Amino acid sequence: MIVIGAGIIGSAVAWELAAAGARVRVLDMRAPAGGATQASAAMLAPYIEGHGSEALSAVGQRSLQAYDGFIERLASEAGRRPLYDRRGTLEVARDEAHGRRLRASAEALATEGVETTWLEGPSLHAAEPLLGPGAVGALLVPCHGFVGGTDLTEALLIAATARGAVIEDHVRATRVRAGSNGRLVVETTRGAMTADRVVLAGGSWSGQVAVDGADPVPVHPVRGQLLHLAWPEQPLARIVWGADCYLVPWPGGEVLVGATVEDVGFDERATVAGVTGLIEAACALVPRLGDAAFTSVRVGLRPGGIDDLPIVGPSAALPGLIYATAHYRNGVLLAPLTAQLVRGLVMDEPADPALAHLSPARAGAL
Ligand code: GLY
């Protein structure tokens, strides 16, 4: 089994398959987590990201529910516990119309049994005293949280390696084709490699791997710039999600501020406009952030697909190839579910109903 890509998705898939008894080899064109994963704020917030998409909300909810068990199992196999925090989100309304939309979404979530609380006036101030005067109310979703994206990826690869997986970095896969005896050949910058199955989890670069008989998988990069600020002040009580940025209370007195959404191709530069726009948005939401120190900016290319949903499933064009890509804004959230779905396909388990929404067929001749 060859997994192309050692970002959060490839690493989760590699561990899940290795734990199921497969012999796994993972290839990455950089170092593990060196693409979008290292620049991710790694939030677990399906009831915000899923606004407007029932299917995304449903798969996000499933993956979120799997997270506690995923982290427990991983911690015991990897011998280390990645940063994992479920302190909730506060989605801030900046005007009355936005507040009405959030309250309507709270009512819809209540019918699904999802606990939320609408806060305004003194209750909002008590929940987050640092919010600026522009906040007219906010929706608290206690089950949301965040994880350390790089930390989690490292733990996944430690656990996969302990199960016999081999990780090879700085090797680029260029083509996947049929070989002899029903096997697949992966052509790489380090020569040809064979496997019974191949999982394509190359994030934004997935479309650069040619697959014989198939269109290039339609994944495009969407740049996100993310700031790390150091702030030895009273920490934020939870994630604060505003209209123009989100703030994640990171351990050690840091606050992450994300993120730009930019269609600029494979340009991984941080820009003056990106950084200043985030700083202005962050200070409008929490004015005291003006006192924070600027630590760093990270840049990642989210793998955008044809819609909000990832492409996960078998290739019709090249039997044995499985796509696990195009996770766009939710790779970290959807990693446990994606790994579970890929394991089901590889182990010939009964088809999971979620696969119908994620099918590669909806994205072209794949
Ligand atoms: N999931 C947050 C982002 O992509 O910016």
CSV table of C-alpha atoms and ligand atoms in Angstrom, one decimal:
chain,number,residue,atom,x,y,z
A,1,MET,CA,0.0,0.0,0.0
A,2,ILE,CA,1.4,3.4,-1.0
A,3,VAL,CA,0.0,6.6,0.5
A,4,ILE,CA,0.9,9.7,-1.5
A,5,GLY,CA,1.1,12.7,0.9
A,6,ALA,CA,2.0,12.9,4.6
A,7,GLY,CA,-0.2,15.8,5.6
A,8,ILE,CA,-2.9,15.3,8.1
A,9,ILE,CA,-5.0,13.2,5.7
A,10,GLY,CA,-2.3,10.9,4.4
A,11,SER,CA,-0.9,10.4,7.9
A,12,ALA,CA,-4.3,9.5,9.4
A,13,VAL,CA,-4.9,7.1,6.5
A,14,ALA,CA,-1.5,5.6,6.9
A,15,TRP,CA,-2.0,5.0,10.6
A,16,GLU,CA,-5.5,3.5,10.2
A,17,LEU,CA,-4.3,1.2,7.4
A,18,ALA,CA,-1.2,0.1,9.3
A,19,ALA,CA,-3.3,-0.5,12.4
A,20,ALA,CA,-5.6,-2.7,10.3
A,21,GLY,CA,-2.6,-4.8,9.3
A,22,ALA,CA,-1.6,-3.3,5.9
A,23,ARG,CA,2.1,-2.8,4.9
A,24,VAL,CA,2.2,0.9,4.3
A,25,ARG,CA,4.7,3.2,2.6
A,26,VAL,CA,4.1,7.0,2.8
A,27,LEU,CA,5.6,9.4,0.3
A,28,ASP,CA,5.8,13.1,0.6
A,29,MET,CA,7.3,15.7,-1.7
A,30,ARG,CA,8.4,17.7,1.4
A,31,ALA,CA,8.6,16.8,5.0
A,32,PRO,CA,5.5,15.5,6.8
A,33,ALA,CA,2.9,18.2,7.5
A,34,GLY,CA,4.9,20.6,5.3
A,35,GLY,CA,1.9,21.7,3.2
A,36,ALA,CA,-1.4,23.1,4.4
A,37,THR,CA,-1.2,21.2,7.7
A,38,GLN,CA,1.6,23.3,9.2
A,39,ALA,CA,-0.4,26.5,8.6
A,40,SER,CA,-3.7,25.2,9.9
A,41,ALA,CA,-5.4,26.5,13.0
A,42,ALA,CA,-6.9,22.9,13.1
A,43,MET,CA,-10.3,23.9,14.4
A,44,LEU,CA,-13.0,21.3,14.9
A,45,ALA,CA,-16.1,23.4,14.1
A,46,PRO,CA,-18.5,21.7,11.8
A,47,TYR,CA,-21.5,23.8,12.9
A,48,ILE,CA,-19.7,26.9,11.7
A,49,GLU,CA,-17.9,25.6,8.6
A,50,GLY,CA,-21.1,23.7,7.7
A,51,HIS,CA,-23.4,26.7,7.5
A,52,GLY,CA,-25.1,26.3,4.2
A,53,SER,CA,-24.1,22.7,3.5
A,54,GLU,CA,-26.1,20.0,5.1
A,55,ALA,CA,-23.7,17.3,3.8
A,56,LEU,CA,-20.6,19.0,5.1
A,57,SER,CA,-22.3,19.6,8.4
A,58,ALA,CA,-23.2,15.9,8.6
A,59,VAL,CA,-19.8,14.4,7.7
A,60,GLY,CA,-18.2,17.0,10.0
A,61,GLN,CA,-20.4,16.1,12.8
A,62,ARG,CA,-19.6,12.4,12.3
A,63,SER,CA,-15.9,13.0,12.3
A,64,LEU,CA,-16.1,15.3,15.4
A,65,GLN,CA,-17.9,12.6,17.3
A,66,ALA,CA,-15.1,10.2,16.4
A,67,TYR,CA,-12.4,12.6,17.7
A,68,ASP,CA,-12.3,11.6,21.4
A,69,GLY,CA,-11.8,7.9,20.6
A,70,PHE,CA,-9.3,8.7,17.8
A,71,ILE,CA,-7.1,10.8,20.1
A,72,GLU,CA,-7.3,8.2,23.0
A,73,ARG,CA,-6.4,5.4,20.7
A,74,LEU,CA,-3.6,7.4,19.1
A,75,ALA,CA,-2.2,8.6,22.4
A,76,SER,CA,-1.8,5.0,23.6
A,77,GLU,CA,-0.2,3.8,20.3
A,78,ALA,CA,2.1,6.9,19.7
A,79,GLY,CA,3.1,7.2,23.4
A,80,ARG,CA,2.3,10.9,23.3
A,81,ARG,CA,-0.9,13.0,23.4
A,82,PRO,CA,-1.3,15.7,20.7
A,83,LEU,CA,-2.8,19.0,21.7
A,84,TYR,CA,-6.5,18.5,21.8
A,85,ASP,CA,-8.9,21.0,23.3
A,86,ARG,CA,-12.7,21.0,23.2
A,87,ARG,CA,-13.4,24.4,24.9
A,88,GLY,CA,-16.0,25.5,22.3
A,89,THR,CA,-16.5,28.4,19.9
A,90,LEU,CA,-18.2,31.7,20.2
A,91,GLU,CA,-19.5,32.9,16.8
A,92,VAL,CA,-19.9,36.6,17.0
A,93,ALA,CA,-22.7,38.5,15.2
A,94,ARG,CA,-21.6,42.0,14.2
A,95,ASP,CA,-25.2,43.2,13.3
A,96,GLU,CA,-28.8,42.3,14.0
A,97,ALA,CA,-29.3,40.5,10.7
A,98,HIS,CA,-26.3,38.3,11.3
A,99,GLY,CA,-27.6,37.7,14.9
A,100,ARG,CA,-31.0,36.6,13.5
A,101,ARG,CA,-29.2,34.1,11.1
A,102,LEU,CA,-27.2,32.7,14.0
A,103,ARG,CA,-30.3,32.3,16.2
A,104,ALA,CA,-32.1,30.5,13.3
A,105,SER,CA,-29.1,28.2,13.0
A,106,ALA,CA,-29.2,27.5,16.8
A,107,GLU,CA,-32.9,26.5,16.4
A,108,ALA,CA,-32.1,24.1,13.6
A,109,LEU,CA,-29.2,22.6,15.6
A,110,ALA,CA,-31.5,22.1,18.6
A,111,THR,CA,-33.8,19.9,16.5
A,112,GLU,CA,-30.7,17.7,15.9
A,113,GLY,CA,-29.9,17.6,19.6
A,114,VAL,CA,-26.9,19.9,19.3
A,115,GLU,CA,-26.5,22.1,22.4
A,116,THR,CA,-25.9,25.8,21.7
A,117,THR,CA,-26.5,29.0,23.7
A,118,TRP,CA,-27.3,32.5,22.4
A,119,LEU,CA,-25.5,35.2,24.4
A,120,GLU,CA,-25.9,39.0,24.4
A,121,GLY,CA,-25.4,41.9,26.7
A,122,PRO,CA,-24.0,41.0,30.1
A,123,SER,CA,-24.1,37.2,29.4
A,124,LEU,CA,-21.9,37.8,26.3
A,125,HIS,CA,-19.5,40.0,28.3
A,126,ALA,CA,-19.3,37.5,31.1
A,127,ALA,CA,-18.5,34.7,28.5
A,128,GLU,CA,-15.8,36.7,26.8
A,129,PRO,CA,-14.9,40.0,28.5
A,130,LEU,CA,-12.3,40.8,25.8
A,131,LEU,CA,-14.7,41.2,23.0
A,132,GLY,CA,-14.9,44.7,21.5
A,133,PRO,CA,-18.0,46.9,21.3
A,134,GLY,CA,-18.9,45.8,17.8
A,135,ALA,CA,-20.3,42.4,19.0
A,136,VAL,CA,-24.2,42.4,19.2
A,137,GLY,CA,-24.4,38.8,20.3
A,138,ALA,CA,-22.8,35.4,19.8
A,139,LEU,CA,-23.6,31.8,19.5
A,140,LEU,CA,-21.8,29.5,21.9
A,141,VAL,CA,-21.2,25.9,20.6
A,142,PRO,CA,-19.6,24.1,23.5
A,143,CYS,CA,-18.7,20.9,21.6
A,144,HIS,CA,-16.3,22.6,19.1
A,145,GLY,CA,-12.6,22.8,19.7
A,146,PHE,CA,-9.2,22.6,18.1
A,147,VAL,CA,-6.2,20.3,17.9
A,148,GLY,CA,-2.5,20.9,17.2
A,149,GLY,CA,-2.3,20.1,13.4
A,150,THR,CA,1.4,19.4,13.2
A,151,ASP,CA,1.5,17.8,16.6
A,152,LEU,CA,-1.3,15.4,15.6
A,153,THR,CA,0.4,14.6,12.2
A,154,GLU,CA,3.6,13.7,14.0
A,155,ALA,CA,1.8,11.5,16.5
A,156,LEU,CA,0.0,9.7,13.6
A,157,LEU,CA,3.3,9.0,11.8
A,158,ILE,CA,4.9,7.8,15.1
A,159,ALA,CA,2.0,5.4,15.6
A,160,ALA,CA,2.0,4.3,11.9
A,161,THR,CA,5.7,3.7,12.1
A,162,ALA,CA,5.3,1.6,15.2
A,163,ARG,CA,2.9,-0.5,13.2
A,164,GLY,CA,5.5,-1.0,10.5
A,165,ALA,CA,4.8,1.9,8.1
A,166,VAL,CA,7.7,3.4,6.3
A,167,ILE,CA,7.8,7.2,5.7
A,168,GLU,CA,9.8,8.7,2.9
A,169,ASP,CA,10.1,12.4,2.6
A,170,HIS,CA,11.3,14.6,-0.3
A,171,VAL,CA,10.1,12.2,-2.9
A,172,ARG,CA,7.6,13.4,-5.4
A,173,ALA,CA,5.1,11.0,-7.0
A,174,THR,CA,4.5,11.9,-10.6
A,175,ARG,CA,2.3,9.2,-12.1
A,176,VAL,CA,0.2,6.2,-11.1
A,177,ARG,CA,-0.3,3.5,-13.7
A,178,ALA,CA,-1.3,-0.2,-13.9
A,179,GLY,CA,1.5,-2.7,-13.5
A,180,SER,CA,1.6,-6.4,-13.9
A,181,ASN,CA,-0.4,-9.0,-11.9
A,182,GLY,CA,-3.0,-6.4,-10.9
A,183,ARG,CA,-0.6,-4.2,-9.1
A,184,LEU,CA,-0.1,-0.5,-9.4
A,185,VAL,CA,3.1,1.4,-10.2
A,186,VAL,CA,3.9,4.8,-8.7
A,187,GLU,CA,6.5,6.7,-10.7
A,188,THR,CA,8.5,9.0,-8.4
A,189,THR,CA,11.6,11.2,-8.4
A,190,ARG,CA,13.3,8.2,-6.7
A,191,GLY,CA,12.2,5.6,-9.3
A,192,ALA,CA,9.2,3.4,-9.7
A,193,MET,CA,7.5,1.7,-6.8
A,194,THR,CA,4.8,-1.0,-6.8
A,195,ALA,CA,1.8,-1.6,-4.5
A,196,ASP,CA,-1.5,-3.4,-4.5
A,197,ARG,CA,-3.3,-0.2,-3.6
A,198,VAL,CA,-2.5,3.5,-3.8
A,199,VAL,CA,-4.1,6.3,-1.8
A,200,LEU,CA,-3.8,9.8,-3.4
A,201,ALA,CA,-3.8,12.3,-0.5
A,202,GLY,CA,-1.5,15.0,-1.9
A,203,GLY,CA,-3.6,18.0,-0.9
A,204,SER,CA,-3.3,20.9,-3.3
A,205,TRP,CA,-0.7,19.0,-5.3
A,206,SER,CA,-3.0,16.0,-5.9
A,207,GLY,CA,-3.8,17.1,-9.5
A,208,GLN,CA,-0.1,17.1,-10.4
A,209,VAL,CA,0.0,13.3,-10.0
A,210,ALA,CA,-1.0,11.8,-13.4
A,211,VAL,CA,-3.4,8.9,-13.2
A,212,ASP,CA,-3.5,6.7,-16.2
A,213,GLY,CA,-7.0,6.7,-17.8
A,214,ALA,CA,-8.3,9.5,-15.5
A,215,ASP,CA,-8.6,13.3,-15.6
A,216,PRO,CA,-6.4,15.2,-13.2
A,217,VAL,CA,-8.3,15.3,-10.0
A,218,PRO,CA,-9.8,18.9,-9.8
A,219,VAL,CA,-8.1,20.3,-6.7
A,220,HIS,CA,-6.9,23.9,-6.7
A,221,PRO,CA,-4.9,25.8,-4.0
A,222,VAL,CA,-6.6,28.4,-1.9
A,223,ARG,CA,-4.1,30.3,0.1
A,224,GLY,CA,-4.5,30.9,3.8
A,225,GLN,CA,-2.3,33.1,5.9
A,226,LEU,CA,-2.4,32.5,9.7
A,227,LEU,CA,-0.8,34.7,12.3
A,228,HIS,CA,0.8,33.6,15.6
A,229,LEU,CA,0.7,36.4,18.2
A,230,ALA,CA,2.1,36.2,21.7
A,231,TRP,CA,-0.1,37.7,24.3
A,232,PRO,CA,0.7,37.3,28.0
A,233,GLU,CA,-2.8,38.6,28.9
A,234,GLN,CA,-5.8,36.9,30.2
A,235,PRO,CA,-6.4,34.1,27.6
A,236,LEU,CA,-9.5,33.9,25.5
A,237,ALA,CA,-12.0,31.6,27.0
A,238,ARG,CA,-12.7,29.8,23.7
A,239,ILE,CA,-12.3,30.2,20.0
A,240,VAL,CA,-13.8,33.5,18.8
A,241,TRP,CA,-15.1,33.5,15.3
A,242,GLY,CA,-15.8,36.8,13.7
A,243,ALA,CA,-17.0,37.8,10.3
A,244,ASP,CA,-13.5,38.6,9.0
A,245,CYS,CA,-11.2,36.4,11.1
A,246,TYR,CA,-11.1,33.8,13.8
A,247,LEU,CA,-9.0,33.7,17.0
A,248,VAL,CA,-7.7,30.5,18.6
A,249,PRO,CA,-6.4,30.5,22.1
A,250,TRP,CA,-3.2,28.5,21.8
A,251,PRO,CA,-1.3,27.2,24.8
A,252,GLY,CA,1.7,29.1,26.1
A,253,GLY,CA,0.1,32.5,25.7
A,254,GLU,CA,-0.3,32.5,22.0
A,255,VAL,CA,-3.3,33.5,19.9
A,256,LEU,CA,-3.7,32.3,16.3
A,257,VAL,CA,-5.4,34.6,13.9
A,258,GLY,CA,-6.7,33.2,10.7
A,259,ALA,CA,-7.1,33.2,7.9
A,260,THR,CA,-7.1,34.7,4.5
A,261,VAL,CA,-8.9,33.0,1.7
A,262,GLU,CA,-7.0,33.8,-1.6
A,263,ASP,CA,-7.1,32.4,-5.1
A,264,VAL,CA,-3.5,33.0,-6.1
A,265,GLY,CA,-2.3,29.6,-7.5
A,266,PHE,CA,0.7,27.9,-5.9
A,267,ASP,CA,2.0,31.2,-4.4
A,268,GLU,CA,3.0,30.4,-0.8
A,269,ARG,CA,4.3,33.9,0.1
A,270,ALA,CA,3.0,35.8,3.1
A,271,THR,CA,1.9,39.3,2.0
A,272,VAL,CA,1.6,42.7,3.6
A,273,ALA,CA,-2.0,42.9,2.6
A,274,GLY,CA,-2.8,39.5,4.1
A,275,VAL,CA,-1.0,40.2,7.4
A,276,THR,CA,-2.4,43.8,7.9
A,277,GLY,CA,-5.9,42.7,7.0
A,278,LEU,CA,-5.8,40.0,9.6
A,279,ILE,CA,-4.4,42.3,12.3
A,280,GLU,CA,-7.1,44.9,11.6
A,281,ALA,CA,-9.9,42.3,11.8
A,282,ALA,CA,-8.4,40.7,14.9
A,283,CYS,CA,-8.1,44.1,16.7
A,284,ALA,CA,-11.7,45.0,15.7
A,285,LEU,CA,-12.9,41.8,17.3
A,286,VAL,CA,-10.7,41.9,20.4
A,287,PRO,CA,-9.2,45.4,20.7
A,288,ARG,CA,-6.7,44.4,23.4
A,289,LEU,CA,-4.9,42.3,20.8
A,290,GLY,CA,-3.2,45.6,19.8
A,291,ASP,CA,-0.8,44.9,22.7
A,292,ALA,CA,0.2,41.5,21.4
A,293,ALA,CA,3.6,40.7,20.0
A,294,PHE,CA,3.8,39.5,16.4
A,295,THR,CA,5.5,36.1,16.4
A,296,SER,CA,5.1,34.7,12.9
A,297,VAL,CA,2.9,34.2,9.9
A,298,ARG,CA,2.3,30.8,8.3
A,299,VAL,CA,1.0,30.2,4.8
A,300,GLY,CA,-0.7,27.1,3.6
A,301,LEU,CA,-2.6,26.2,0.4
A,302,ARG,CA,-5.9,24.6,1.2
A,303,PRO,CA,-6.9,21.9,-1.3
A,304,GLY,CA,-10.1,23.3,-2.8
A,305,GLY,CA,-12.3,20.9,-4.7
A,306,ILE,CA,-15.4,21.3,-6.8
A,307,ASP,CA,-17.6,22.0,-3.8
A,308,ASP,CA,-17.3,22.1,0.0
A,309,LEU,CA,-16.9,18.4,0.3
A,310,PRO,CA,-13.7,16.3,-0.1
A,311,ILE,CA,-13.2,13.7,-2.8
A,312,VAL,CA,-12.9,10.3,-1.1
A,313,GLY,CA,-13.5,7.0,-2.9
A,314,PRO,CA,-12.2,4.5,-5.4
A,315,SER,CA,-11.0,5.5,-8.9
A,316,ALA,CA,-13.3,4.1,-11.7
A,317,ALA,CA,-10.5,4.6,-14.2
A,318,LEU,CA,-7.6,2.9,-12.4
A,319,PRO,CA,-8.7,0.0,-10.1
A,320,GLY,CA,-6.8,0.0,-6.8
A,321,LEU,CA,-6.4,3.7,-6.7
A,322,ILE,CA,-8.3,5.6,-3.9
A,323,TYR,CA,-8.7,9.3,-3.7
A,324,ALA,CA,-8.6,11.1,-0.3
A,325,THR,CA,-8.2,14.7,-1.2
A,326,ALA,CA,-9.9,18.2,-1.6
A,327,HIS,CA,-10.6,18.6,2.1
A,328,TYR,CA,-10.4,22.4,1.6
A,329,ARG,CA,-11.1,24.1,5.0
A,330,ASN,CA,-11.7,20.9,7.0
A,331,GLY,CA,-8.8,18.5,6.6
A,332,VAL,CA,-8.1,18.2,10.3
A,333,LEU,CA,-11.8,17.9,11.2
A,334,LEU,CA,-12.4,15.2,8.6
A,335,ALA,CA,-9.2,13.2,9.1
A,336,PRO,CA,-10.7,10.5,11.4
A,337,LEU,CA,-13.7,9.9,9.2
A,338,THR,CA,-11.6,10.0,6.0
A,339,ALA,CA,-9.2,7.4,7.5
A,340,GLN,CA,-12.1,5.2,8.5
A,341,LEU,CA,-13.7,5.4,5.0
A,342,VAL,CA,-10.4,4.6,3.3
A,343,ARG,CA,-9.8,1.6,5.6
A,344,GLY,CA,-13.3,0.4,4.8
A,345,LEU,CA,-12.6,0.5,1.1
A,346,VAL,CA,-9.2,-1.2,1.4
A,347,MET,CA,-10.5,-3.9,3.7
A,348,ASP,CA,-13.7,-4.4,1.5
A,349,GLU,CA,-16.0,-3.5,4.4
A,350,PRO,CA,-19.7,-2.8,3.5
A,351,ALA,CA,-20.0,0.6,1.8
A,352,ASP,CA,-20.3,3.5,4.2
A,353,PRO,CA,-23.3,5.7,3.2
A,354,ALA,CA,-21.1,8.9,3.6
A,355,LEU,CA,-19.1,7.8,0.5
A,356,ALA,CA,-22.1,8.6,-1.7
A,357,HIS,CA,-21.6,12.3,-1.0
A,358,LEU,CA,-17.9,12.2,-1.5
A,359,SER,CA,-17.7,10.2,-4.6
A,360,PRO,CA,-14.9,10.9,-7.1
A,361,ALA,CA,-17.4,10.4,-10.0
A,362,ARG,CA,-19.0,13.8,-9.1
A,363,ALA,CA,-15.6,15.5,-9.9
A,364,GLY,CA,-15.0,14.2,-13.5
A,365,ALA,CA,-13.7,11.1,-15.2
A,366,LEU,CA,-11.7,9.8,-12.2
B,1,GLY,N1,-10.8,25.9,8.7
B,1,GLY,C1,-10.4,27.3,8.7
B,1,GLY,C2,-9.7,27.7,7.5
B,1,GLY,O1,-9.5,27.0,6.6
B,1,GLY,O2,-9.2,28.9,7.5
